[in-house]
Tab-separated table of C-alpha atoms in Angstrom:
chain	number	residue	atom	x	y	z
A	1	MET	CA	28.106	116.250	59.300
A	2	ALA	CA	26.388	118.343	61.296
A	3	ALA	CA	23.962	115.623	63.814
A	4	ALA	CA	19.959	116.291	63.547
A	5	PRO	CA	19.308	118.006	66.720
A	6	ALA	CA	16.699	115.303	68.821
A	7	PRO	CA	13.028	115.972	69.331
A	8	ALA	CA	12.330	117.828	72.254
A	9	ARG	CA	10.412	116.361	74.801
A	10	PRO	CA	9.263	117.957	78.183
A	11	GLY	CA	10.260	117.758	81.148
A	12	LEU	CA	13.416	114.767	79.835
A	13	LYS	CA	16.153	115.644	81.744
A	14	ARG	CA	19.469	115.406	81.001
A	15	ALA	CA	21.180	112.323	82.520
A	16	ASP	CA	24.666	112.214	84.288
A	17	THR	CA	26.749	110.307	81.527
A	18	SER	CA	30.004	109.935	84.130
A	19	HIS	CA	31.963	106.726	85.226
A	20	MET	CA	29.950	104.714	86.641
A	21	GLY	CA	33.178	103.307	88.523
A	22	THR	CA	31.749	100.272	88.338
A	23	LYS	CA	34.665	97.101	86.786
A	24	ARG	CA	32.681	94.400	84.730
A	25	LYS	CA	32.606	94.729	81.342
A	26	ILE	CA	29.724	95.029	80.066
A	27	ILE	CA	28.888	94.707	75.411
A	28	CYS	CA	25.315	96.053	74.258
A	29	PHE	CA	23.713	95.493	71.364
A	30	SER	CA	20.001	97.131	69.548
A	31	ASP	CA	18.454	96.692	67.342
A	32	PHE	CA	17.442	100.010	64.907
A	33	ASP	CA	14.377	100.667	63.495
A	34	GLY	CA	12.032	101.266	66.565
A	35	THR	CA	14.559	100.933	68.733
A	36	ILE	CA	17.167	104.032	68.193
A	37	PHE	CA	14.576	105.351	66.204
A	38	MET	CA	10.604	105.548	66.209
A	39	GLN	CA	9.897	104.570	62.762
A	40	ASP	CA	11.132	101.485	60.361
A	41	THR	CA	13.818	102.421	58.287
A	42	GLY	CA	12.270	99.546	55.237
A	43	HIS	CA	8.837	100.499	56.393
A	44	ILE	CA	8.858	104.815	55.154
A	45	LEU	CA	10.454	103.626	52.347
A	46	PHE	CA	8.747	100.797	50.964
A	47	ASN	CA	5.391	103.251	51.945
A	48	ARG	CA	6.476	105.538	48.960
A	49	TYR	CA	9.114	104.309	46.600
A	50	GLY	CA	7.571	100.804	47.176
A	51	CYS	CA	4.465	97.959	47.426
A	52	GLY	CA	2.903	100.615	48.857
A	53	SER	CA	1.616	101.211	52.167
A	54	GLU	CA	-1.850	98.939	51.528
A	55	ARG	CA	0.860	95.884	50.451
A	56	ARG	CA	3.351	95.995	53.169
A	57	GLU	CA	1.007	95.277	55.857
A	58	GLU	CA	-0.620	93.125	54.124
A	59	LEU	CA	2.945	91.062	53.990
A	60	ASP	CA	3.774	92.129	57.288
A	61	THR	CA	0.406	89.938	59.008
A	62	ALA	CA	1.968	86.895	55.827
A	63	ILE	CA	4.840	87.182	58.626
A	64	ASN	CA	3.481	87.740	61.628
A	65	THR	CA	0.576	84.994	61.228
A	66	GLY	CA	3.148	82.591	59.951
A	67	THR	CA	2.325	83.085	56.597
A	68	ARG	CA	5.612	83.303	55.341
A	69	SER	CA	8.970	83.494	55.922
A	70	PHE	CA	10.968	87.123	57.514
A	71	LYS	CA	13.707	86.470	54.539
A	72	ASP	CA	10.863	86.189	52.093
A	73	VAL	CA	8.306	88.742	53.162
A	74	SER	CA	11.384	91.094	53.079
A	75	GLU	CA	13.296	90.277	49.561
A	76	GLU	CA	9.923	91.326	48.693
A	77	MET	CA	9.286	94.313	49.542
A	78	TRP	CA	12.813	95.488	48.934
A	79	GLY	CA	13.135	94.115	45.634
A	80	SER	CA	9.964	96.484	45.440
A	81	LEU	CA	11.575	99.825	45.791
A	82	ASN	CA	12.792	101.827	42.643
A	83	VAL	CA	14.618	104.866	43.905
A	84	PRO	CA	18.457	106.098	43.715
A	85	PHE	CA	19.829	105.411	47.288
A	86	GLU	CA	20.116	109.422	47.726
A	87	ASP	CA	16.626	110.285	47.013
A	88	GLY	CA	15.131	107.137	49.554
A	89	PHE	CA	17.806	108.465	52.259
A	90	GLU	CA	16.644	112.429	51.657
A	91	LEU	CA	12.895	111.124	52.850
A	92	LEU	CA	14.708	109.150	55.798
A	93	LYS	CA	16.346	112.903	57.130
A	94	GLU	CA	12.488	114.457	57.051
A	95	GLN	CA	10.514	111.326	58.133
A	96	LEU	CA	12.952	109.359	60.977
A	97	GLU	CA	12.640	110.053	65.162
A	98	ILE	CA	15.583	109.568	66.970
A	99	ASP	CA	14.977	108.163	70.198
A	100	VAL	CA	14.777	111.729	72.309
A	101	ALA	CA	17.616	110.335	74.879
A	102	PHE	CA	19.857	107.879	73.424
A	103	LYS	CA	22.127	110.157	71.788
A	104	ASP	CA	22.655	111.107	75.602
A	105	PHE	CA	22.791	107.058	76.248
A	106	HIS	CA	25.944	106.174	73.220
A	107	GLU	CA	27.400	109.138	74.955
A	108	PHE	CA	27.035	107.048	78.539
A	109	CYS	CA	28.270	103.764	77.115
A	110	ARG	CA	30.796	105.272	75.862
A	111	ASN	CA	32.505	107.173	78.927
A	112	ASN	CA	31.858	103.157	80.005
A	113	ASP	CA	33.675	101.317	77.555
A	114	ILE	CA	30.283	100.014	76.590
A	115	PRO	CA	31.240	98.467	72.956
A	116	PHE	CA	27.241	99.327	71.250
A	117	ASN	CA	26.718	97.855	68.448
A	118	VAL	CA	23.436	97.909	65.706
A	119	ILE	CA	22.311	94.539	64.683
A	120	SER	CA	19.488	94.723	62.694
A	121	ALA	CA	17.277	93.522	59.503
A	122	GLY	CA	17.409	95.777	58.550
A	123	LEU	CA	20.764	97.139	55.824
A	124	LYS	CA	23.754	98.531	56.728
A	125	PRO	CA	24.642	101.531	53.907
A	126	VAL	CA	21.199	102.900	54.606
A	127	LEU	CA	21.931	101.868	59.470
A	128	ARG	CA	25.153	103.356	58.625
A	129	LYS	CA	24.143	107.182	57.066
A	130	VAL	CA	20.901	107.715	58.635
A	131	LEU	CA	23.241	107.282	61.970
A	132	ASP	CA	25.880	110.244	60.816
A	133	HIS	CA	23.738	112.364	59.693
A	134	PHE	CA	21.624	112.087	63.463
A	135	ILE	CA	24.558	111.227	65.348
A	136	GLY	CA	27.492	112.181	63.612
A	137	GLU	CA	29.978	110.817	61.524
A	138	GLU	CA	32.615	111.295	63.949
A	139	GLN	CA	30.314	108.966	66.899
A	140	SER	CA	28.527	106.925	64.492
A	141	LYS	CA	31.551	105.390	63.514
A	142	GLY	CA	32.269	104.212	66.542
A	143	ILE	CA	29.525	102.011	66.860
A	144	GLU	CA	29.139	98.813	64.954
A	145	ILE	CA	26.573	97.784	62.928
A	146	VAL	CA	25.943	93.889	61.851
A	147	ALA	CA	22.940	93.956	59.911
A	148	ASN	CA	22.212	92.631	55.831
A	149	GLU	CA	24.434	94.287	53.479
A	150	ALA	CA	23.065	95.859	50.133
A	151	GLU	CA	23.507	95.299	46.126
A	152	ILE	CA	21.572	98.704	45.176
A	153	SER	CA	22.267	99.879	41.142
A	154	LYS	CA	21.159	102.143	38.653
A	155	ALA	CA	20.515	101.886	35.079
A	156	ALA	CA	18.992	104.458	32.710
A	157	GLU	CA	16.115	102.646	30.502
A	158	VAL	CA	13.938	103.575	26.998
A	159	GLU	CA	10.861	102.637	26.973
A	160	GLN	CA	8.944	105.358	23.857
A	161	GLY	CA	11.527	107.117	23.321
A	162	LYS	CA	11.998	108.651	26.674
A	163	GLU	CA	14.684	107.338	28.749
A	164	GLU	CA	14.410	107.142	32.817
A	165	GLU	CA	16.534	105.793	35.108
A	166	GLN	CA	15.395	102.908	37.318
A	167	SER	CA	17.196	102.058	40.013
A	168	THR	CA	17.326	98.267	41.559
A	169	TRP	CA	17.341	97.088	45.496
A	170	LYS	CA	19.145	93.643	46.430
A	171	VAL	CA	19.736	92.553	49.321
A	172	VAL	CA	22.354	90.200	50.388
A	173	TRP	CA	21.020	87.549	53.435
A	174	LYS	CA	23.742	88.244	56.547
A	175	HIS	CA	22.380	84.599	56.850
A	176	GLN	CA	21.610	83.287	53.579
A	177	ASP	CA	20.469	79.662	55.526
A	178	SER	CA	18.245	81.216	58.112
A	179	GLU	CA	14.777	81.999	56.903
A	180	LEU	CA	14.837	85.344	58.677
A	181	GLY	CA	18.147	86.431	57.109
A	182	HIS	CA	20.045	88.280	59.938
A	183	ASP	CA	19.605	85.530	62.816
A	184	LYS	CA	20.134	87.621	65.870
A	185	SER	CA	20.769	85.918	68.195
A	186	ARG	CA	23.394	83.776	66.132
A	187	SER	CA	25.462	87.006	65.891
A	188	ILE	CA	25.065	87.753	69.061
A	189	GLN	CA	25.917	84.077	70.694
A	190	GLU	CA	29.267	85.010	67.376
A	191	TYR	CA	29.950	87.193	69.510
A	192	LYS	CA	29.558	85.936	72.874
A	193	ASN	CA	31.813	83.319	72.130
A	194	GLN	CA	34.236	85.264	70.761
A	195	ALA	CA	34.294	87.820	73.799
A	196	ALA	CA	34.862	84.388	76.058
A	197	LEU	CA	37.753	83.322	74.039
A	198	ASP	CA	39.815	86.624	74.258
A	199	ALA	CA	38.937	86.718	78.400
A	200	ALA	CA	40.521	83.855	78.640
A	201	ASN	CA	43.215	84.294	76.503
A	202	ASN	CA	43.646	87.866	77.713
A	203	GLY	CA	43.555	85.887	80.917
A	204	GLU	CA	40.301	87.656	82.766
A	205	LYS	CA	38.593	86.108	85.280
A	206	SER	CA	35.550	88.723	84.520
A	207	VAL	CA	32.101	87.216	81.918
A	208	PRO	CA	30.715	89.918	80.631
A	209	LEU	CA	27.037	91.001	80.753
A	210	ILE	CA	25.577	91.635	77.476
A	211	VAL	CA	22.251	93.609	77.522
A	212	PHE	CA	19.829	93.520	74.611
A	213	ILE	CA	18.126	96.366	73.711
A	214	GLY	CA	14.913	95.874	71.226
A	215	ASP	CA	10.891	96.105	69.760
A	216	GLY	CA	9.696	94.146	67.240
A	217	VAL	CA	9.290	90.228	65.781
A	218	SER	CA	13.213	90.242	64.117
A	219	ASP	CA	13.893	90.347	67.721
A	220	LEU	CA	12.429	87.660	69.280
A	221	PRO	CA	14.739	85.830	68.356
A	222	ALA	CA	17.603	87.315	70.155
A	223	ALA	CA	15.021	87.806	73.225
A	224	LYS	CA	15.617	84.221	74.826
A	225	HIS	CA	20.417	85.523	74.327
A	226	ALA	CA	21.356	88.113	76.709
A	227	ASP	CA	22.080	88.705	80.310
A	228	VAL	CA	20.155	91.592	80.709
A	229	LEU	CA	16.625	92.516	77.801
A	230	PHE	CA	14.973	95.620	77.391
A	231	ALA	CA	11.728	94.859	75.432
A	232	ARG	CA	10.629	98.482	74.065
A	233	ARG	CA	5.923	99.026	75.996
A	234	GLY	CA	3.630	98.277	74.521
A	235	LEU	CA	5.129	96.498	71.238
A	236	ARG	CA	5.268	93.290	69.269
A	237	LEU	CA	8.697	92.377	71.835
A	238	GLU	CA	6.860	93.080	74.614
A	239	GLU	CA	4.566	90.617	73.634
A	240	TYR	CA	6.553	88.137	73.558
A	241	CYS	CA	8.099	87.624	76.220
A	242	ILE	CA	5.192	88.063	78.676
A	243	GLU	CA	3.559	85.319	75.805
A	244	ASN	CA	6.884	82.932	76.267
A	245	GLN	CA	7.820	83.652	80.100
A	246	ILE	CA	11.203	85.445	79.434
A	247	PRO	CA	12.210	88.404	81.705
A	248	TYR	CA	12.741	91.386	80.571
A	249	PHE	CA	12.491	95.042	81.432
A	250	PRO	CA	10.444	97.554	79.777
A	251	TYR	CA	11.157	100.911	78.310
A	252	ASP	CA	9.671	104.205	77.084
A	253	THR	CA	13.110	106.098	76.586
A	254	PHE	CA	17.148	105.366	76.150
A	255	ALA	CA	16.581	106.766	79.877
A	256	ASP	CA	14.782	104.441	81.005
A	257	ILE	CA	18.072	101.112	79.839
A	258	GLN	CA	20.384	104.156	81.769
A	259	SER	CA	18.461	104.024	84.762
A	260	GLU	CA	18.643	100.486	84.697
A	261	ILE	CA	21.854	99.222	83.971
A	262	ILE	CA	23.437	101.677	86.242
A	263	LYS	CA	21.525	100.239	89.032
A	264	ILE	CA	22.015	96.398	87.606
A	265	ALA	CA	26.084	97.591	87.369
A	266	HIS	CA	26.066	98.659	91.480
A	267	ILE	CA	24.234	95.944	92.597
A	268	ASP	CA	27.139	93.504	90.500
A	269	GLN	CA	30.004	95.554	91.404
A	270	GLN	CA	28.140	94.874	95.461
A	271	GLU	CA	28.004	90.768	95.049
A	272	THR	CA	30.691	89.695	93.094
A	273	LYS	CA	33.332	93.086	92.422
A	274	GLY	CA	33.903	92.902	89.010
A	275	GLU	CA	34.869	88.741	89.051
A	276	GLY	CA	32.951	85.664	87.587
A	277	LEU	CA	29.762	85.143	86.766
A	278	PRO	CA	27.524	88.174	86.434
A	279	LYS	CA	25.066	88.345	89.539
A	280	GLN	CA	22.349	89.307	86.704
A	281	PHE	CA	23.192	85.627	84.169
A	282	ASN	CA	20.896	84.166	82.426
A	283	PRO	CA	21.693	80.331	81.818
A	284	ARG	CA	20.484	80.540	78.024
A	285	ALA	CA	23.155	83.541	77.712
A	286	ASN	CA	25.312	80.948	78.690
A	287	LEU	CA	28.555	82.550	76.558
A	288	TRP	CA	31.235	79.551	77.673
A	289	ARG	CA	28.284	76.193	76.693
A	290	ARG	CA	28.496	77.575	73.680
A	291	ALA	CA	32.149	76.966	72.291
A	292	SER	CA	33.337	74.833	70.018
A	293	SER	CA	34.023	72.004	71.863
A	294	ARG	CA	33.089	70.796	75.633
A	295	LYS	CA	37.278	70.499	76.128
A	296	ASP	CA	36.856	74.410	74.976
A	297	VAL	CA	34.019	75.361	77.739
A	298	ARG	CA	35.756	73.551	81.082
A	299	GLU	CA	38.785	74.876	80.219
A	300	VAL	CA	36.807	78.134	79.201
A	301	LEU	CA	35.849	78.076	82.977
A	302	GLU	CA	39.153	76.433	84.558
A	303	ARG	CA	40.983	79.949	83.845
A	304	ILE	CA	38.085	81.714	85.052
A	305	GLY	CA	37.929	80.157	88.276
A	306	LEU	CA	34.613	78.330	87.478
A	307	THR	CA	33.792	74.874	87.968
A	308	PRO	CA	31.695	73.961	85.723
A	309	THR	CA	27.532	71.600	87.464
A	310	PRO	CA	28.030	68.629	84.257
A	311	GLY	CA	24.398	68.913	83.657
A	312	LYS	CA	22.949	70.824	86.223
A	313	GLU	CA	20.794	73.929	86.259
A	314	ARG	CA	20.041	75.556	90.236
A	315	GLY	CA	17.980	78.685	90.834
A	316	GLY	CA	19.008	81.927	89.794
A	317	PHE	CA	19.418	85.493	89.329
A	318	LEU	CA	15.744	86.504	87.254
A	319	TRP	CA	15.852	83.768	85.594
A	320	GLU	CA	13.088	81.541	88.115
A	321	GLY	CA	9.825	84.099	88.380
A	322	VAL	CA	10.300	83.741	84.432
A	323	GLY	CA	6.948	86.413	82.188
A	324	ARG	CA	7.088	89.670	84.454
A	325	PRO	CA	9.706	92.601	83.953
A	326	MET	CA	12.574	91.883	85.999
A	327	GLU	CA	13.959	93.116	88.980
A	328	THR	CA	17.344	94.208	90.730
A	329	VAL	CA	17.323	91.879	93.073
A	330	GLY	CA	18.170	87.880	93.071
A	331	GLU	CA	20.411	85.164	94.343
A	332	GLU	CA	24.030	83.204	92.547
A	333	ARG	CA	22.936	81.098	89.505
A	334	SER	CA	25.344	78.214	88.475
A	335	VAL	CA	27.827	77.264	84.430
A	336	VAL	CA	25.089	75.025	82.912
A	337	VAL	CA	28.439	72.281	80.771
A	338	PRO	CA	27.141	69.408	78.814
A	339	ALA	CA	28.118	66.185	80.687
A	340	ALA	CA	30.668	64.540	80.182
């Protein structure tokens, strides 16, 4: 299927997507709704085919005030839909707008061997179909989507002699035991732990740099679990970072993200040669610390040539002056592991 053209933006130049020439592995996680796309796929569907915009706004308020959980509210919203999948997708094609710089950014990731993963509180079949359409199936298939599954069924009902087709939507939550339905921080940590073990098994001496990109409420749990955090300017994730003193980079388009990643990668290359811990390192995102046991942590650290500092944390790169946008300057940080 041909990809739809990105909306034009006066003054936006096409980015250089070539290889950076740096050594360290970078792994990128991105939200979908409000991040890759400017609108929310669910909201578009709910407003037209579900509970309606007024009720949806009431439910959004319930999430923001904490009177109802994200999972509980989302179940009501998705459960209110009565539309065949294909009809709903036609509406999404009409109303969704992709970030003007996303295609260039994704090309940049491909050229630099940066795995790009979508991590979303939405429905995986919806997100995949949207990506297939807007960036093309060939590009889309290289993006891993970590999201909730869905059961979308059709049934013919006969009412007063007239047969009508009914459609039901049910979310199959990735994390049934979480009030979020999909706990993004848990998904990121699972990926990190696997990456840590893979790196150790392959004899690598470099810790991957973890990047997270988001905008809103469902991204809040993931905000503390990345080495580099990007929050769309003026939206809830940025507010949360300011309120909770979490360092972040504000962005308006993916062009801003690409520019900052290039700066970070080059500084890291100059300072570390791509080995050991990244210069832009967040101890809260310590992928070794959360391995399956203390022994595992110490074995992994020893294999990459790092000395653990039991129960102690020294001042570090970017994570001392919290509650402000990140800057690409700083000093060394040690690794924290549980005391034996």
